[in-house]
Rosetta silent file (secondary structure, phi, psi, omega in degrees, C-alpha in Angstrom):
SEQUENCE: VYFGSWCSSCSLLLGRMLRLEQEVNRDVKEGGKPVIRFAYYGLPAPPATWNDPEATLRRLDHLPTAIVFVNGAYCNRIGAAELGRPDLALRAALIGR
SCORE:     score description
SCORE:     0.000 S_00000001
   1 L     0.000  105.913  148.616   -2.097  -18.345   -8.364 S_00000001
   2 E   -62.972  111.072 -164.259   -2.284  -14.987   -6.252 S_00000001
   3 E  -177.135  151.784 -139.802   -0.208  -15.027   -2.974 S_00000001
   4 L  -132.527  152.443 -167.126    1.741  -13.101   -0.348 S_00000001
   5 L  -111.112    4.122 -157.699    5.550  -15.113    0.902 S_00000001
   6 L  -106.810  -11.549 -168.430    4.678  -12.600    4.503 S_00000001
   7 L  -124.474  132.508 -140.551    1.132  -14.864    4.682 S_00000001
   8 H   -79.538  -84.907 -125.161    1.189  -18.406    6.611 S_00000001
   9 H   -70.179  -10.860 -175.769   -2.346  -19.938    4.911 S_00000001
  10 H   -77.190  -76.581  111.766   -0.050  -18.922    1.125 S_00000001
  11 H    40.950  -91.284 -143.679    3.008  -20.707    2.844 S_00000001
  12 H   -67.753  -85.942 -140.810    1.134  -23.983    3.455 S_00000001
  13 H   -58.314  -20.299  157.142   -1.024  -24.026    0.271 S_00000001
  14 H   -31.035  -69.123 -173.327    1.418  -22.490   -2.066 S_00000001
  15 H   -84.617    5.511  171.113    3.378  -25.601   -2.100 S_00000001
  16 H   -75.506   -7.290 -163.682    0.329  -28.040   -2.751 S_00000001
  17 H   -80.380  -40.475 -145.697   -0.086  -25.662   -5.669 S_00000001
  18 H   -90.933  -13.488  166.977    3.669  -25.893   -7.103 S_00000001
  19 H   -90.641  -21.710  118.254    2.932  -30.580   -6.591 S_00000001
  20 H   -24.993  -18.587 -146.585   -0.077  -30.091   -8.869 S_00000001
  21 H  -126.861  -39.072  146.430    1.450  -28.513  -11.120 S_00000001
  22 H   -51.351  -26.161 -141.229    4.655  -31.345  -11.138 S_00000001
  23 H   -71.845  -72.884  175.703    2.017  -33.580  -10.624 S_00000001
  24 H   -20.563  -56.211  177.824   -0.004  -32.379  -14.014 S_00000001
  25 L  -110.507   42.433 -179.126    2.623  -31.752  -16.106 S_00000001
  26 L   -79.819  -29.726 -148.518    4.956  -34.713  -14.890 S_00000001
  27 L  -103.394   -2.295  174.163    4.633  -36.934  -18.751 S_00000001
  28 L   -85.751  123.945 -167.627    5.902  -33.359  -20.618 S_00000001
  29 L   -55.832  167.942  156.910    9.240  -33.826  -23.130 S_00000001
  30 L   -70.156  136.545  147.258   11.764  -31.396  -22.775 S_00000001
  31 L   129.077  -45.331 -169.039   11.034  -29.078  -24.904 S_00000001
  32 L   -77.133  165.082  177.064    6.839  -29.699  -24.813 S_00000001
  33 L   -71.342   83.939 -117.714    3.932  -28.258  -24.085 S_00000001
  34 L   -65.109  153.248 -172.608    2.569  -28.716  -20.239 S_00000001
  35 L   -80.619  -15.128  158.798   -0.575  -29.571  -20.515 S_00000001
  36 L  -145.009  157.855  158.608   -1.819  -27.019  -18.291 S_00000001
  37 L  -104.077  131.241  171.445    0.386  -23.320  -16.811 S_00000001
  38 L  -129.806  146.981 -166.633    0.425  -21.858  -13.699 S_00000001
  39 L  -124.311  145.292 -160.073    1.939  -18.846  -13.150 S_00000001
  40 L  -100.635  129.384  161.016    2.999  -17.897   -9.504 S_00000001
  41 E  -155.285  122.236 -177.528    2.744  -14.087   -8.717 S_00000001
  42 E   -41.572   92.019  153.449    4.134  -12.474   -5.159 S_00000001
  43 L   -66.641  137.710  143.075    1.826   -9.501   -3.643 S_00000001
  44 L   -45.541  114.309 -115.510    3.772   -7.421   -1.425 S_00000001
  45 L   -70.724 -179.211  175.714    2.982   -7.462    2.100 S_00000001
  46 L   -99.043  149.889   11.374   -0.241   -5.043    3.419 S_00000001
  47 L  -131.030   72.765  168.397   -1.378   -2.565    2.827 S_00000001
  48 L   -90.257  -39.565 -171.870    0.475   -2.353   -0.583 S_00000001
  49 L   -26.135  -66.267 -146.396   -1.611   -5.895   -0.656 S_00000001
  50 L   -58.971  -77.979  147.482   -4.653   -4.506   -1.898 S_00000001
  51 L    22.522  -69.990 -169.136   -2.948   -1.460   -3.748 S_00000001
  52 L   -13.859  155.700  154.636   -1.239   -3.782   -5.977 S_00000001
  53 L   -38.766 -105.481  177.234   -1.656   -3.530  -10.004 S_00000001
  54 L    -0.986  -57.315 -171.447   -2.635   -7.011  -10.239 S_00000001
  55 H  -101.830   11.180  124.219   -4.941   -7.421   -7.624 S_00000001
  56 H   -18.807  -90.129  -64.992   -6.287   -4.016   -8.526 S_00000001
  57 H  -142.966  -43.297 -167.538   -6.629   -5.289  -12.172 S_00000001
  58 H  -103.646  -24.971  163.298   -8.009   -8.849  -10.586 S_00000001
  59 L   103.125   17.677 -175.131  -10.260   -7.911   -7.973 S_00000001
  60 L   -45.528  120.562  144.329   -8.496   -9.887   -5.253 S_00000001
  61 L  -103.652   -0.655  166.173   -9.795   -9.779   -2.228 S_00000001
  62 L  -161.386  159.096 -164.291   -8.215  -12.670    0.094 S_00000001
  63 L  -126.407  168.680  -48.905   -4.888  -14.771   -0.880 S_00000001
  64 L   -52.781  113.727 -147.201   -4.323  -17.173   -1.598 S_00000001
  65 E  -131.646  137.952  169.499   -6.498  -17.004   -4.928 S_00000001
  66 E  -105.479  140.761  133.433   -6.277  -18.814   -8.201 S_00000001
  67 E  -129.596  151.387  170.975   -7.816  -17.935  -11.690 S_00000001
  68 E   -80.706  129.625 -134.092   -8.369  -20.205  -14.363 S_00000001
  69 E  -140.362   55.457 -165.701   -7.649  -19.146  -17.586 S_00000001
  70 E   -83.795  112.162 -177.314   -8.919  -21.562  -20.842 S_00000001
  71 L    49.313   82.878  159.313   -6.989  -20.513  -24.072 S_00000001
  72 L    57.342   -1.527 -178.743   -6.575  -17.638  -22.678 S_00000001
  73 E   -89.254  124.615  178.208  -10.540  -16.709  -21.461 S_00000001
  74 E   -39.815  162.780  166.808  -11.335  -16.280  -18.057 S_00000001
  75 E  -131.515  -43.023 -151.469  -12.868  -19.220  -16.686 S_00000001
  76 E   170.635  134.582 -154.281  -13.044  -19.462  -12.606 S_00000001
  77 E  -109.390  163.925  169.335  -11.432  -18.010   -9.550 S_00000001
  78 E  -149.653  142.199 -159.411  -10.500  -20.433   -6.998 S_00000001
  79 L  -100.045  143.231  168.219  -10.513  -19.360   -2.957 S_00000001
  80 L   -31.781  -25.472 -178.943   -7.838  -20.098   -0.367 S_00000001
  81 L  -105.127  -11.083  171.617  -10.383  -22.615    1.233 S_00000001
  82 L  -112.956    3.896  161.708  -10.920  -24.664   -1.607 S_00000001
  83 L   -46.559  -90.688  172.971   -7.032  -24.737   -2.362 S_00000001
  84 L    46.449  -72.266  177.366   -6.805  -26.885    0.298 S_00000001
  85 L  -125.754   70.022 -156.717   -7.472  -29.862   -2.327 S_00000001
  86 L   -82.573   18.665  179.946   -6.547  -27.835   -5.204 S_00000001
  87 L   -79.808  -39.273  164.126   -6.410  -30.597   -7.710 S_00000001
  88 L   -68.368   -3.042  138.539  -10.111  -31.056   -6.927 S_00000001
  89 L   171.834   79.814  106.751  -10.761  -27.665   -7.982 S_00000001
  90 L   -34.860  -82.907 -157.710   -8.759  -27.391  -10.578 S_00000001
  91 H   -56.363  -24.367 -174.251  -11.154  -30.183  -12.227 S_00000001
  92 H   -97.258    5.099  171.635  -14.259  -28.432  -10.556 S_00000001
  93 H   -56.931  -40.790 -150.256  -12.940  -25.344  -11.698 S_00000001
  94 H   -85.254  -40.121  169.825  -12.919  -26.485  -14.965 S_00000001
  95 H   -92.590  -27.235  161.768  -15.850  -28.598  -15.439 S_00000001
  96 H   -73.730   -7.623  169.342  -18.101  -25.582  -14.147 S_00000001
  97 L   -52.225    0.000    0.000  -17.378  -22.996  -16.325 S_00000001
């Protein structure tokens, strides 16, 4: 999940992603592997945002953006509009792969 702490949309939607992460992995026993691993990457404020190596590598053009990988392979991308309901967006991203 790529975000900026300075981004108002990110502030709202990141909380939803964190709740989804807790919910999805709620039943993982201590020391067990999470069902889905979430990783978060904070980008610097503009204008440096889009020159950040990760933003360039992932071809980011808006924030927040979630990129879904399955077994290390690219699966799908979820944009800010879909992250209002991250549970549905993640399900659709995994089904649509």
